[in-house]
Amino acid sequence: MRTIEYIYSRIEDGHDQEDFEDDEREDDERKGDYNKDNNNDQSDNNNTSLFRLSQSIHDLDLGSDFSNLQMEKLEQKSILGTIQYKNKESYFKITNREFDNVFVMKLMQEIRDPNICNIFYYGPVNSQLNITVQEKLLNYDELIKKMQSNQEYQGNSIIRTIILKTLIGCLHALKCIHNKGIVHCDVSVHNIMFRMKTSCDFDAVLIDFNNSKYLNSNQPSILNYKDDYTPQDPNIRFTVKHDIFALSVVIKKLMANYSSVCEEICSDIHFEEYNIIPISNCMEKMSALKYSRVTEVLDDIVSMTI
C-alpha cells in the first residue's frame, strides 16, 4: 500500500503512472527486500517529500476564499490540516486519488444537510492526490467540554444525549445519502463529529465520504474497510445494510467507552445506565441486519418513548 509521502516523493522525482504500474508488478517479486529498504529510507525521505507536498498545497489556486493553510497531521493514507475558508477556520484532507470516488465527492459537495459535513472544495493537488476542504467541527472531547459548562446537563445526561443524537442524526444523514443513491461504507466512531446549534444544543454530523460509492455500482469493492464495523457476509458489504450495521457498532462502542460500570461492548447494562432501554430492541435489529432501509429504523425509533 502506497503511503501519501511515498507517492508524492515518486511523483516529484519524475515517475509517472506507468512507473507505478511497473512498481506494483515488481513488488510481488521483491516484496521482502522492498519492505526492508523502504523502512530504512522512510525517515530520510519523509521530511523532503512532505516539504515538497506542503509547497504544492500552498501553491494551489483555491481562490480568494482560501488562505492560511497549516499542515497538522500525517496519516498513512492522508494528510490533515486547517485552512481559512471565507474567514472561517476549516479542515482539509489530502488523500490518494486511488481511494477516492470523484463523482461521489462532487455530489457530496452539493449537499447541505444538518447531519452531513459541509464540503467547500474538492479537487486535485496533482495527478495522484486530491484535497478536500470541509467545515471545522467538534470531536467528542471538545463537545463534552462545552456541554459540561451547561447546567442543563448533569451526570450521565451528556453522554445519553450524545448517544441519542448520534444515532438519530446519523440515521437522518444516511437517509439523505441513500436517497441520492450513495452508501457511506465507512461509518465509524471517528467519522462522526458535532456542530453546535446553540450554546446548549448540537447536531451529530457524518464526515469522510472518500470511501463512499454509488448503490448497485460496478466499481470494485473498497479494500480498506474496518473489520469491526463490517458485516461478515461479503454480499452485504458496501450496501445500505452495511451502513446501518456500522452505526449500531458506533452506538455500542460509545456506550462502552463512556460507561462507568462496564467497559464490555454489547452489555445490556449500558441501556439501563444511560436510561435508553427502549432502543435496545432497535439496536439488536440493526446488528442482526433486520432493516433494509434507514426509514424502517427511524420509524421504530419514533414509536419509542425515550
Coordinates of C-alpha atoms in Angstrom, one line a residue:
M1 CA 0.0 0.0 0.0
R2 CA 1.4 3.4 -1.0
T3 CA 1.7 6.0 1.7
I4 CA 1.0 9.6 0.9
E5 CA 4.6 10.8 1.3
Y6 CA 5.9 7.8 -0.8
I7 CA 3.6 8.6 -3.7
Y8 CA 4.4 12.3 -3.6
S9 CA 8.2 11.7 -3.5
R10 CA 7.9 9.4 -6.5
I11 CA 5.9 12.0 -8.5
E12 CA 8.3 14.8 -7.6
D13 CA 11.2 12.6 -8.8
G14 CA 9.7 12.3 -12.2
H15 CA 7.9 8.9 -12.1
D16 CA 4.6 8.7 -14.0
Q17 CA 1.6 6.4 -13.7
E18 CA 3.3 3.7 -15.9
D19 CA 6.1 3.6 -13.4
F20 CA 3.7 3.0 -10.6
E21 CA 2.1 0.1 -12.5
D22 CA 5.6 -1.4 -13.1
D23 CA 6.3 -1.0 -9.4
E24 CA 3.2 -3.0 -8.5
R25 CA 4.3 -5.9 -10.7
E26 CA 7.8 -5.8 -9.3
D27 CA 6.5 -5.7 -5.7
D28 CA 5.3 -9.2 -6.0
E29 CA 8.8 -10.4 -6.9
R30 CA 10.7 -8.4 -4.3
K31 CA 8.3 -7.6 -1.5
G32 CA 10.5 -8.7 1.3
D33 CA 13.6 -6.7 0.2
Y34 CA 11.5 -3.7 -0.7
N35 CA 9.8 -3.5 2.7
K36 CA 13.1 -3.7 4.4
D37 CA 14.7 -1.0 2.2
N38 CA 11.6 1.2 2.4
N39 CA 11.6 1.2 6.2
N40 CA 15.2 2.2 6.3
D41 CA 14.7 5.0 3.7
Q42 CA 11.4 6.2 5.0
S43 CA 12.6 8.5 7.8
D44 CA 15.2 10.1 5.5
N45 CA 12.7 10.8 2.7
N46 CA 9.7 11.9 4.8
N47 CA 10.9 15.5 5.6
T48 CA 11.9 16.2 1.9
S49 CA 8.7 14.8 0.4
L50 CA 6.4 16.4 2.9
F51 CA 8.1 19.7 2.4
R52 CA 7.5 19.4 -1.3
L53 CA 3.9 18.4 -0.7
S54 CA 3.4 21.4 1.6
Q55 CA 4.7 23.7 -1.0
S56 CA 2.4 22.3 -3.7
I57 CA -0.6 22.6 -1.3
H58 CA 0.3 26.2 -0.6
D59 CA 0.6 26.8 -4.4
L60 CA -2.9 25.5 -5.1
D61 CA -5.1 28.1 -6.7
L62 CA -8.1 27.6 -4.5
G63 CA -9.4 31.1 -4.9
S64 CA -9.5 34.2 -2.8
D65 CA -11.9 32.4 -0.3
F66 CA -9.0 30.3 1.0
S67 CA -5.9 31.3 3.0
N68 CA -3.5 30.4 5.8
L69 CA -3.1 26.7 5.1
Q70 CA -1.5 24.7 8.0
M71 CA -0.4 21.1 7.9
E72 CA -1.1 19.4 11.2
K73 CA -1.1 15.6 10.9
L74 CA 0.3 12.9 8.7
E75 CA -1.6 9.5 8.5
Q76 CA -0.7 6.5 6.3
K77 CA -3.4 7.4 3.7
S78 CA -4.0 11.1 4.3
I79 CA -2.6 14.4 5.5
L80 CA -4.8 16.6 7.6
G81 CA -4.6 20.3 8.5
T82 CA -6.5 23.6 8.7
I83 CA -7.2 26.3 6.2
Q84 CA -9.2 29.6 6.2
Y85 CA -12.3 29.5 4.0
K86 CA -14.3 32.7 3.8
N87 CA -12.6 33.8 7.1
K88 CA -13.6 30.6 8.9
E89 CA -11.2 28.0 10.0
S90 CA -11.8 24.8 8.1
Y91 CA -10.3 21.4 7.8
F92 CA -8.5 20.0 4.8
K93 CA -7.6 16.4 3.9
I94 CA -5.1 15.2 1.3
T95 CA -5.8 11.7 0.0
N96 CA -4.5 9.3 -2.6
R97 CA -6.9 9.6 -5.6
E98 CA -6.7 5.8 -5.8
F99 CA -9.0 5.6 -2.8
D100 CA -11.4 8.4 -3.8
N101 CA -14.6 8.3 -5.7
V102 CA -14.5 11.6 -7.6
F103 CA -18.1 11.6 -8.8
V104 CA -19.5 10.8 -5.3
M105 CA -17.4 13.5 -3.8
K106 CA -18.6 16.1 -6.3
L107 CA -22.2 15.1 -5.5
M108 CA -21.5 15.3 -1.7
Q109 CA -20.1 18.8 -2.2
E110 CA -23.5 20.0 -3.3
I111 CA -25.4 18.5 -0.3
R112 CA -26.4 20.8 2.6
D113 CA -27.9 18.8 5.4
P114 CA -27.7 19.5 9.2
N115 CA -26.3 16.0 9.8
I116 CA -23.8 15.9 6.9
C117 CA -20.5 17.7 6.8
N118 CA -20.3 20.7 4.5
I119 CA -17.7 20.2 1.8
F120 CA -16.4 23.5 0.5
Y121 CA -13.9 22.3 -2.1
Y122 CA -12.8 19.1 -3.7
G123 CA -10.2 18.8 -6.4
P124 CA -6.7 17.6 -7.4
V125 CA -3.4 18.6 -5.9
N126 CA -1.6 16.8 -8.7
S127 CA -2.0 13.6 -10.8
Q128 CA -2.1 11.4 -7.8
L129 CA -3.6 13.3 -4.9
N130 CA -6.8 15.2 -4.1
I131 CA -7.7 17.8 -1.5
T132 CA -11.0 18.0 0.4
V133 CA -11.8 21.2 2.3
Q134 CA -14.7 21.0 4.8
E135 CA -16.2 22.8 7.7
K136 CA -14.5 22.6 11.1
L137 CA -16.4 20.5 13.6
L138 CA -16.1 19.4 17.2
N139 CA -14.8 16.0 18.3
Y140 CA -16.3 14.1 21.3
D141 CA -13.9 15.6 23.9
E142 CA -14.5 19.1 22.6
L143 CA -18.2 18.7 22.7
I144 CA -18.3 17.2 26.2
K145 CA -16.2 20.0 27.5
K146 CA -18.7 22.5 26.1
M147 CA -21.7 20.6 27.4
Q148 CA -20.2 20.3 30.9
S149 CA -20.3 24.1 31.3
N150 CA -24.0 24.0 30.8
Q151 CA -26.1 23.4 33.9
E152 CA -28.9 21.7 31.9
Y153 CA -26.7 18.6 31.6
Q154 CA -25.9 16.6 34.8
G155 CA -24.4 13.2 35.4
N156 CA -24.9 10.8 32.5
S157 CA -27.2 13.2 30.7
I158 CA -24.4 14.5 28.5
I159 CA -23.4 11.0 27.2
R160 CA -27.0 10.0 26.9
T161 CA -27.7 13.0 24.7
I162 CA -24.6 12.3 22.6
I163 CA -25.6 8.7 22.1
L164 CA -29.2 9.5 21.1
K165 CA -28.3 12.5 18.9
T166 CA -25.6 10.4 17.2
L167 CA -28.0 7.6 16.5
I168 CA -30.9 9.7 15.2
G169 CA -28.7 12.3 13.5
C170 CA -26.6 9.8 11.6
L171 CA -29.8 7.9 10.6
H172 CA -31.0 11.1 9.0
A173 CA -27.7 11.6 7.3
L174 CA -27.7 8.1 5.9
K175 CA -31.3 8.5 4.8
C176 CA -30.2 11.6 2.8
I177 CA -27.3 10.0 1.0
H178 CA -29.1 6.7 0.4
N179 CA -31.9 8.7 -1.2
K180 CA -29.3 10.1 -3.5
G181 CA -28.0 6.6 -4.3
I182 CA -24.9 6.7 -2.2
V183 CA -23.7 4.4 0.6
H184 CA -21.1 5.8 3.1
C185 CA -19.2 2.5 3.5
D186 CA -17.0 3.9 6.4
V187 CA -19.4 4.8 9.2
S188 CA -17.3 4.7 12.4
V189 CA -16.8 6.5 15.8
H190 CA -14.1 8.6 14.3
N191 CA -16.2 9.6 11.2
I192 CA -18.8 11.3 13.3
M193 CA -18.3 14.9 14.7
F194 CA -20.5 17.6 16.0
R195 CA -21.8 21.1 15.1
M196 CA -23.1 23.5 17.8
K197 CA -26.5 24.9 17.1
T198 CA -26.8 27.0 20.2
S199 CA -24.9 27.1 23.5
C200 CA -26.7 24.0 24.7
D201 CA -27.8 22.2 21.6
F202 CA -25.9 20.4 18.8
D203 CA -26.1 18.1 15.8
A204 CA -24.2 14.9 15.1
V205 CA -22.5 15.2 11.7
L206 CA -21.4 12.4 9.4
I207 CA -18.0 13.1 7.8
D208 CA -15.4 11.5 5.5
F209 CA -17.0 10.3 2.2
N210 CA -13.8 9.4 0.5
N211 CA -14.7 5.7 0.7
S212 CA -18.4 6.2 -0.4
K213 CA -19.8 4.6 -3.5
Y214 CA -22.9 4.5 -5.6
L215 CA -25.5 1.9 -4.7
N216 CA -25.5 -1.0 -7.1
S217 CA -22.4 0.3 -8.9
N218 CA -20.0 -1.9 -10.8
Q219 CA -16.9 -0.4 -9.2
P220 CA -14.6 -2.8 -7.4
S221 CA -15.3 -3.3 -3.7
I222 CA -13.3 -1.0 -1.4
L223 CA -10.4 -2.9 0.3
N224 CA -9.7 -0.7 3.3
Y225 CA -12.9 -1.3 5.2
K226 CA -12.8 -1.7 9.0
D227 CA -13.5 -5.3 10.1
D228 CA -15.3 -4.5 13.3
Y229 CA -17.8 -2.2 11.5
T230 CA -18.4 -4.6 8.7
P231 CA -20.9 -7.4 8.3
Q232 CA -19.3 -10.9 7.9
D233 CA -21.4 -11.7 4.8
P234 CA -19.4 -10.2 1.9
N235 CA -22.6 -9.8 -0.1
I236 CA -23.8 -7.2 2.4
R237 CA -20.7 -5.2 2.5
F238 CA -20.9 -1.7 0.9
T239 CA -24.7 -1.7 0.9
V240 CA -27.4 0.1 2.9
K241 CA -27.4 -2.7 5.4
H242 CA -23.6 -2.2 5.9
D243 CA -24.2 1.4 6.8
I244 CA -27.0 0.5 9.3
F245 CA -24.9 -2.3 10.8
A246 CA -21.9 0.0 11.2
L247 CA -23.9 2.7 13.0
S248 CA -25.1 0.1 15.5
V249 CA -21.4 -0.7 16.2
V250 CA -20.8 3.0 16.8
I251 CA -23.5 3.3 19.4
K252 CA -22.3 0.2 21.2
K253 CA -18.7 1.5 21.3
L254 CA -19.9 4.9 22.6
M255 CA -21.9 3.2 25.4
A256 CA -18.9 1.1 26.4
N257 CA -16.3 3.8 26.1
Y258 CA -18.1 6.2 28.4
S259 CA -19.6 3.7 30.8
S260 CA -18.7 3.9 34.5
V261 CA -20.0 0.4 35.2
C262 CA -18.9 -1.9 32.3
E263 CA -16.4 -1.5 29.5
E264 CA -17.6 -4.6 27.7
I265 CA -19.3 -3.9 24.3
C266 CA -22.8 -5.2 23.9
S267 CA -23.5 -5.3 27.6
D268 CA -27.3 -4.8 28.3
I269 CA -26.4 -2.9 31.4
H270 CA -25.5 0.1 29.2
F271 CA -29.1 0.7 28.1
E272 CA -30.1 0.9 31.7
E273 CA -27.1 3.0 32.7
Y274 CA -27.9 5.7 30.1
N275 CA -31.7 5.3 30.6
I276 CA -32.2 4.3 26.9
I277 CA -33.7 0.9 27.4
P278 CA -36.4 1.4 24.6
I279 CA -33.7 1.5 21.9
S280 CA -32.2 -1.9 22.9
N281 CA -34.5 -3.8 20.6
C282 CA -33.8 -1.4 17.7
M283 CA -30.0 -1.8 18.2
E284 CA -30.4 -5.6 18.2
K285 CA -32.3 -5.5 14.9
M286 CA -29.7 -3.2 13.4
S287 CA -26.9 -5.5 14.4
A288 CA -28.8 -8.5 13.1
L289 CA -29.3 -6.8 9.7
K290 CA -33.1 -6.9 10.0
Y291 CA -33.5 -3.5 8.5
S292 CA -33.4 -3.0 4.7
R293 CA -33.9 0.8 4.8
V294 CA -33.0 3.6 7.2
T295 CA -36.6 4.8 7.2
E296 CA -37.5 1.5 8.9
V297 CA -35.1 2.2 11.8
L298 CA -36.4 5.8 12.1
D299 CA -40.0 4.6 12.2
D300 CA -39.2 2.2 15.0
I301 CA -37.4 4.9 17.0
V302 CA -40.2 7.4 16.5
S303 CA -42.6 4.9 18.0
M304 CA -40.5 4.6 21.2
T305 CA -40.7 6.7 24.3
I306 CA -37.1 7.7 25.1

